[in-house]
Coordinates of C-alpha atoms in Angstrom, one line a residue:
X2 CA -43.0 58.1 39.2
X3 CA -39.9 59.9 40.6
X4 CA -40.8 62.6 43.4
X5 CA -40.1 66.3 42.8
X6 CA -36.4 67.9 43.2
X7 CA -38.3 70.4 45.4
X8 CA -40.0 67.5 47.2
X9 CA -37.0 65.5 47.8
X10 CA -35.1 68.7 48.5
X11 CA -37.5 69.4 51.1
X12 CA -37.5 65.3 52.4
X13 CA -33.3 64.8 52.4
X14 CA -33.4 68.8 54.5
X15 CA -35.4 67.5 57.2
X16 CA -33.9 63.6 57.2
X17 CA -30.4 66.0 57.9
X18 CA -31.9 67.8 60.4
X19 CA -32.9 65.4 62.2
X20 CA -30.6 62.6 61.7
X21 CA -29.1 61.1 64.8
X22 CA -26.7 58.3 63.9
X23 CA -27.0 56.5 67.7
X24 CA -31.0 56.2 66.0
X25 CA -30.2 54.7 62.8
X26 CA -27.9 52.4 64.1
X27 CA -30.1 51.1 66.6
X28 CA -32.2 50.1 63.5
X29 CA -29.5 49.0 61.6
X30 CA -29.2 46.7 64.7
X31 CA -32.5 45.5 64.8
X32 CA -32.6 44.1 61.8
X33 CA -28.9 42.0 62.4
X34 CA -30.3 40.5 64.9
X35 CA -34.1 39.9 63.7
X36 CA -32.9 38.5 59.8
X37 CA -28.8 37.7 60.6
X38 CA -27.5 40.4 58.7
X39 CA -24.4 41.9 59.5
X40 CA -24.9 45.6 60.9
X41 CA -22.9 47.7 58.6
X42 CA -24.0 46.8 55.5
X43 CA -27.4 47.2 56.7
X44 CA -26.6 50.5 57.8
X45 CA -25.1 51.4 54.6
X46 CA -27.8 50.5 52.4
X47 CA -30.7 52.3 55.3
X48 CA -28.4 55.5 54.4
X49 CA -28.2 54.7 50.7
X50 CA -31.8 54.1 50.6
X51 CA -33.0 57.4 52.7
X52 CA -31.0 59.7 50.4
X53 CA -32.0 57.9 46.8
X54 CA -34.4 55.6 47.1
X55 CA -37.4 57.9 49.3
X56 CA -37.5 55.2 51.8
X57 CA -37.1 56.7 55.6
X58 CA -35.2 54.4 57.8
X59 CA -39.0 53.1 59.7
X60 CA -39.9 52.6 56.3
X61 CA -36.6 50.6 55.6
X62 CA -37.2 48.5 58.7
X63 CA -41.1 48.1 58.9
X64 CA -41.1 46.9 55.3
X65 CA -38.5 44.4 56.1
X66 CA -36.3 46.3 53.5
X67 CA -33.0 44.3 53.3
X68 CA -35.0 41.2 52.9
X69 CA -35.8 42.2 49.3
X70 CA -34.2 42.7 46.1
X71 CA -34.3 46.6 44.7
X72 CA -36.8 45.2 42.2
X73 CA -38.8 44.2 44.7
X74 CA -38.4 47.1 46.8
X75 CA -39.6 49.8 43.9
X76 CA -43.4 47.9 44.6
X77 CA -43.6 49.4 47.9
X78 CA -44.9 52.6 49.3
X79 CA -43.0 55.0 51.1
X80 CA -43.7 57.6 53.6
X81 CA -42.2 60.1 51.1
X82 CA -44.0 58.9 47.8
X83 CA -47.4 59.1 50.3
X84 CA -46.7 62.0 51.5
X85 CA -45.7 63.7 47.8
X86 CA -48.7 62.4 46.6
X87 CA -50.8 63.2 49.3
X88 CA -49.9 67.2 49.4
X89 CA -49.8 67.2 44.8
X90 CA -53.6 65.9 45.0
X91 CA -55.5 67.0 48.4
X92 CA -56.5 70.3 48.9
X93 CA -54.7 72.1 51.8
X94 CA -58.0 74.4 53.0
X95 CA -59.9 71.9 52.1
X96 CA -58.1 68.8 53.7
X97 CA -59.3 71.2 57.4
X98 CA -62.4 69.0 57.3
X99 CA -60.8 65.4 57.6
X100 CA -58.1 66.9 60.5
X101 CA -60.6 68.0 63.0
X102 CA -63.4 64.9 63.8
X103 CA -65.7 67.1 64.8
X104 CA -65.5 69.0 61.2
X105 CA -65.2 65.2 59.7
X106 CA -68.6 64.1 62.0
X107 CA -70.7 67.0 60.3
X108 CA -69.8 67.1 56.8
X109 CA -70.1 62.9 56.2
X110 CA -73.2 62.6 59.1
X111 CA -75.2 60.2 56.9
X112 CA -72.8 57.8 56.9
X113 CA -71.6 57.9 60.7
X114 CA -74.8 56.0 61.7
X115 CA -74.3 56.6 65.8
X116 CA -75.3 59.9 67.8
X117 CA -72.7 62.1 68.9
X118 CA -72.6 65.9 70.4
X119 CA -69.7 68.4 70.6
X120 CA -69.5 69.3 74.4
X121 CA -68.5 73.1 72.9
X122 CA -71.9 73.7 72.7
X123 CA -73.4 70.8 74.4
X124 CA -73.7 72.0 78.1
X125 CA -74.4 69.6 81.4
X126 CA -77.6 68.8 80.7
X127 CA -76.8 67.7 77.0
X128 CA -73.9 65.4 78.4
X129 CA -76.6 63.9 80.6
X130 CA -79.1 63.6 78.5
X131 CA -76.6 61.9 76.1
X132 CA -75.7 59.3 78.6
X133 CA -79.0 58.3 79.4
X134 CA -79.6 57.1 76.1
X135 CA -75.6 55.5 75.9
X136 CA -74.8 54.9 79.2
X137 CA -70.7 54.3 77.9
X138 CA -68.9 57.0 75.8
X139 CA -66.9 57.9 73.8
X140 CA -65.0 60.2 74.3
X141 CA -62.8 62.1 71.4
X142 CA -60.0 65.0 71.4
X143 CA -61.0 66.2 67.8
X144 CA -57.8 66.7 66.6
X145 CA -55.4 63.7 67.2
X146 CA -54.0 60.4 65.2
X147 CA -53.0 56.8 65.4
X148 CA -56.0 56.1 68.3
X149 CA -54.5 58.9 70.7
X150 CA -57.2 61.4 72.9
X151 CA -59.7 58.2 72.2
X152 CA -61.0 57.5 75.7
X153 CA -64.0 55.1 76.6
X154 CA -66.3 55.9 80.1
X155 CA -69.2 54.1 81.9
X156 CA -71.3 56.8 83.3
X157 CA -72.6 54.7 85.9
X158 CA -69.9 55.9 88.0
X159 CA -70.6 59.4 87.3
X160 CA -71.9 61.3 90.3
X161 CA -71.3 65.0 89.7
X162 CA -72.0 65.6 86.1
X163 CA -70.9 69.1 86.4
X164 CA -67.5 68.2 87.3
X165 CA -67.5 65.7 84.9
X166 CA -68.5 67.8 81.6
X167 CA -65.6 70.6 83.2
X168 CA -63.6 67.7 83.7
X169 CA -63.8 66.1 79.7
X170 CA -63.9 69.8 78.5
X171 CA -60.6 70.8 80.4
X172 CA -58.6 67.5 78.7
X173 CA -60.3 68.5 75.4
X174 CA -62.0 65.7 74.8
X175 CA -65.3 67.4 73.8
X176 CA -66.2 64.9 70.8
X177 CA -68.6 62.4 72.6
X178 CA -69.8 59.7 70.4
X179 CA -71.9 56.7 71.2
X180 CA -70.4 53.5 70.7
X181 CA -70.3 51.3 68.0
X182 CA -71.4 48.3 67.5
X183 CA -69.8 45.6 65.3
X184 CA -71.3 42.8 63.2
X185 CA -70.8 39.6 65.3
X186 CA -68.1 38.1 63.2
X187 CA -65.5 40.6 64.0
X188 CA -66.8 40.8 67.4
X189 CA -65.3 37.1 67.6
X190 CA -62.2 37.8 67.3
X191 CA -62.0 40.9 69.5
X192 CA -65.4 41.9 71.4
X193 CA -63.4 44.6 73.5
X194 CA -62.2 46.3 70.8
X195 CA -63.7 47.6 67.2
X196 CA -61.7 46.0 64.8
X197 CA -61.9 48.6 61.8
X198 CA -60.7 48.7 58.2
X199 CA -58.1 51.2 56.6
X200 CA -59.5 51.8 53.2
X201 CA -57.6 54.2 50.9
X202 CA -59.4 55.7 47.8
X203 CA -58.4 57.3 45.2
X204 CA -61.0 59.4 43.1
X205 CA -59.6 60.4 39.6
X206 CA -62.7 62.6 38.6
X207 CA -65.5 60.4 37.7
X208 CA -64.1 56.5 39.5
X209 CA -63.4 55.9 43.3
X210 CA -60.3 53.1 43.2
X211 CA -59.5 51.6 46.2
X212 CA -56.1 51.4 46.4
X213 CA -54.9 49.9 50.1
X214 CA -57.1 47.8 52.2
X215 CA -55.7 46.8 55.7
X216 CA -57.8 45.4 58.7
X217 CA -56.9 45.8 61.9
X218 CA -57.2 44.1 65.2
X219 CA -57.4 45.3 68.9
X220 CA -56.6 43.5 71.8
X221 CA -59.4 44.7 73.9
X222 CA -58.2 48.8 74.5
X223 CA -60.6 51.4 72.9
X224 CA -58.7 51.5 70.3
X225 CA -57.1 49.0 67.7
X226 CA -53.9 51.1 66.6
X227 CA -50.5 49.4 67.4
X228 CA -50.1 52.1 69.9
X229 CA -53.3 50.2 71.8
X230 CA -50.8 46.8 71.3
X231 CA -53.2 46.5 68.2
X232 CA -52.0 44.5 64.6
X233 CA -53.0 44.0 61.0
X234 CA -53.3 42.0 58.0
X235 CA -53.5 43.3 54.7
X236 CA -57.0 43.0 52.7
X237 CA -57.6 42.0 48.7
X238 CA -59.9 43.6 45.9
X239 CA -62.6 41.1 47.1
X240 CA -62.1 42.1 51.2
X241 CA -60.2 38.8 52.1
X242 CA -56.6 38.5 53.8
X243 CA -53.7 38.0 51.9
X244 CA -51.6 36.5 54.8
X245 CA -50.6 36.1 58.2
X246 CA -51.3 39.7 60.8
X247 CA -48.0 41.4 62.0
X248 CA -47.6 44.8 63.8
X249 CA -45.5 46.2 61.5
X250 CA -43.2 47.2 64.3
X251 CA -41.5 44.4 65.4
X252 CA -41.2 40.4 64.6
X253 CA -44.6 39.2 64.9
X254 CA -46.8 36.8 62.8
X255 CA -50.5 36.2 63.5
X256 CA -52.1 33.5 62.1
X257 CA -54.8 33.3 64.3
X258 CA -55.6 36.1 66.8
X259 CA -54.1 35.5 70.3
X260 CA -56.5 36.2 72.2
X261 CA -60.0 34.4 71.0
X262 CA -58.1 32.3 68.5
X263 CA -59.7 33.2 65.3
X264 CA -58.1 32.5 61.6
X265 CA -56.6 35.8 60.5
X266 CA -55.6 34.1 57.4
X267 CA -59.2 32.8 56.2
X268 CA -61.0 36.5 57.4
X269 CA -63.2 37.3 54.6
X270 CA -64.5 41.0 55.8
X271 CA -68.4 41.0 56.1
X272 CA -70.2 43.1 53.9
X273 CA -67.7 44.0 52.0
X274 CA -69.6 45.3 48.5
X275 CA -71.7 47.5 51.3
X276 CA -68.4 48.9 52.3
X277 CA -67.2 49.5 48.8
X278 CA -70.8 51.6 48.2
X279 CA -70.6 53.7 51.0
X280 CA -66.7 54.6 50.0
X281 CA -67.7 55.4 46.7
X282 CA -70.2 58.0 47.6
X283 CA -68.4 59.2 50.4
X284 CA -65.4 59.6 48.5
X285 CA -66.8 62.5 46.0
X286 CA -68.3 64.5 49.0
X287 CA -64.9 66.4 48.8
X288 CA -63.3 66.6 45.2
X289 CA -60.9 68.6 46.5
X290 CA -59.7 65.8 48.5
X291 CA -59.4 62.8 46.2
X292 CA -56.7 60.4 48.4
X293 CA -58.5 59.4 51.4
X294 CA -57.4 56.5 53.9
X295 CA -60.9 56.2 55.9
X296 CA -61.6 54.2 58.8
X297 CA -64.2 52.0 58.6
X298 CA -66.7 49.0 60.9
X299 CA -68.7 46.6 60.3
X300 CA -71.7 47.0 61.9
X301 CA -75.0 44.3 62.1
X302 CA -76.5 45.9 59.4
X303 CA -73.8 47.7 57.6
X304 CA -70.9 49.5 57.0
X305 CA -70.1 52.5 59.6
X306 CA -67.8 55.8 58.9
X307 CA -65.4 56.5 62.0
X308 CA -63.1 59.2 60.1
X309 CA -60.9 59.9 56.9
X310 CA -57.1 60.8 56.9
X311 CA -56.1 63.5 54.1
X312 CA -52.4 61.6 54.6
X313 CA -53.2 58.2 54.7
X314 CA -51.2 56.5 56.7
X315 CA -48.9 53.7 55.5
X316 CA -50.0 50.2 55.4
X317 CA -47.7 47.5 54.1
X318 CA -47.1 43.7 53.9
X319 CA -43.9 42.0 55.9
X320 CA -42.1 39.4 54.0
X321 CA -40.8 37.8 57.3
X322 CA -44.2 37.9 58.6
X323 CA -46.2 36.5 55.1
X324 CA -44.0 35.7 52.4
X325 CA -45.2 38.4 50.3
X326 CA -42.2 40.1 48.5
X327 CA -44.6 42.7 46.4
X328 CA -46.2 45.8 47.4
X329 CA -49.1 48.3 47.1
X330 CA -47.2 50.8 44.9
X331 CA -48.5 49.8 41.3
X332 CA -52.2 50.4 42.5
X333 CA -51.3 53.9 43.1
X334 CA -50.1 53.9 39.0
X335 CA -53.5 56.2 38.5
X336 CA -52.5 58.7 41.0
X337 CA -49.1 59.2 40.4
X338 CA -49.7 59.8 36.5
X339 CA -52.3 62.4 37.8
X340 CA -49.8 64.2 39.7
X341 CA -47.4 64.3 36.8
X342 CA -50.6 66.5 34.6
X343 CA -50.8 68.9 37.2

């Protein structure tokens, strides 16, 4: 499906806007000396690519790009196709809810299974009162992305509680949430850190599809987002990885995690079908809002919501980190034809 003149119009305004040649170049240079390709050429196509073929020069580069044939390249998402078909299907107003947690925490409660309080309205003695029951917090700016304003804190060490609540409420971080817990399988491969699953849905009306499933893994920070030094591996229709972890961001190839050791490549993601459920009924709370990437543990007992992204954030294989020369594209077939009826 080919993206909108006034879409593209919009894309190729702002790529010339902000286009800084020292910054394309230093991609373009990256990749010579990651896959031994000559520079220029490299360069060339990045251009070529970002003015025809809706892929932004990340894109280019974190979807190893000039590794692939233009065949191969047309399976692959793009921030530009996501983004096109993120603003044709969701709901603008309605889309409010999934960009502020604290909005996100009240309309999908039921499926959040942990306590939380919004420090707005929560005064000293809520915090405290809180705290007593979950000694560590977590502590949220409501409206942030990629695991920033996520802060963790042991209130053991907290003497003044008055300072403390002025203190969280004067950084904004006035989501507190109590922990999660993960189902012990994950927790072996990163205890410090919960290792969640990016789930995107698409719901056409009457069926929930799942479209991209990627699971990340931290390395012990509160939060598992490459920005935290986290890393991912791409997920199947049954849960289980397709292939080696990679950052996306640079050469790297997990096949075990390296830290505790454990098989990336043989992770089967526990309770999986319990997931799926909780997706599907979580998914038509907000018609209006049909593509969804939602964020998503593994507890003991069962699957936990931790937010949903309106825009869902782009999750792709690497060929130099797995081998995998095919993308996620053709699962978003559905969606795309949808966008064309409207």
């Amino acid at each position: 499906m080919a993206v909108s003149l006034r879409a593209r119009a919009r894309y190729l305004a702002k790529r010339a806007r902000s286009f800084r040649l020292g910054r394309v170049w230093g991609f373009a240079t990256q990749i010579s000396k990651e896959q031994g390709k000559h520079p220029v050429p490299v360069l060339i196509d990045m251009l070529y690519s970002a003015a025809f073929r809706d892929t932004a020069y990340l894109d280019y580069y974190e979807a190893d790009f000039a590794l692939l044939t233009r065949a191969e390249r047309a399976t692959f998402m793009t921030s530009l196709l996501q983004h096109h078909l993120a603003e044709a299907l969701n709901d603008r107003e309605a889309a409010k809810t999934f960009e502020n947690k604290i909005a996100f925490n009240t309309a999908f409660a039921e499926f959040l299974h942990r306590e939380w309080i919004d420090l707005s309205t929560a005064g000293v003695d809520g915090l405290r009162s809180f705290a007593e029951r979950h000694p560590v917090i977590i502590a949220k700016v409501p409206v942030s992305r990629e695991g920033k304003g996520v802060f963790r804190y042991d209130t053991a060490e907290v003497s003044e509680w008055t300072a403390f609540h002025a203190d969280l409420v004067s950084k904004g971080q006035v989501l507190i949430e109590q922990p999660i817990v993960q189902h012990p399988y994950l927790a072996k491969y990163c205890a410090g850190t919960v290792n969640t699953t990016r789930i995107t849905t698409y719901f056409d009306g009457e069926t929930v599809r799942p479209l991209v499933i990627a699971q990340k893994f931290g390395r012990g920070a509160v939060s598992d987002q490459f920005t935290w030094g986290g890393f991912f591996t791409m997920l199947d229709e049954n849960g289980r990885a397709v292939g080696p972890g990679h950052t996306g961001r640079h050469v790297s190839r997990y096949e075990t995690h390296p830290d505790s050791g454990e098989s990336i490549v043989d992770f089967q993601l526990p309770l999986w079908d319990e997931a799926l459920a909780m997706l599907d009924e979580a998914a038509r709370r907000i018609p209006a809002v049909p593509y969804v990437g939602w964020d998503v543990a593994i507890g003991p007992d069962g699957p936990v919501l931790l937010e949903g992204n309106w825009t869902p954030g782009l999750y792709e294989t690497r060929v130099s980190a797995t081998g995998i020369r095919h993308g996620t594209r053709p699962l978003h077939d559905r969606a795309f034809r949808d966008v064309g009826t409207r």
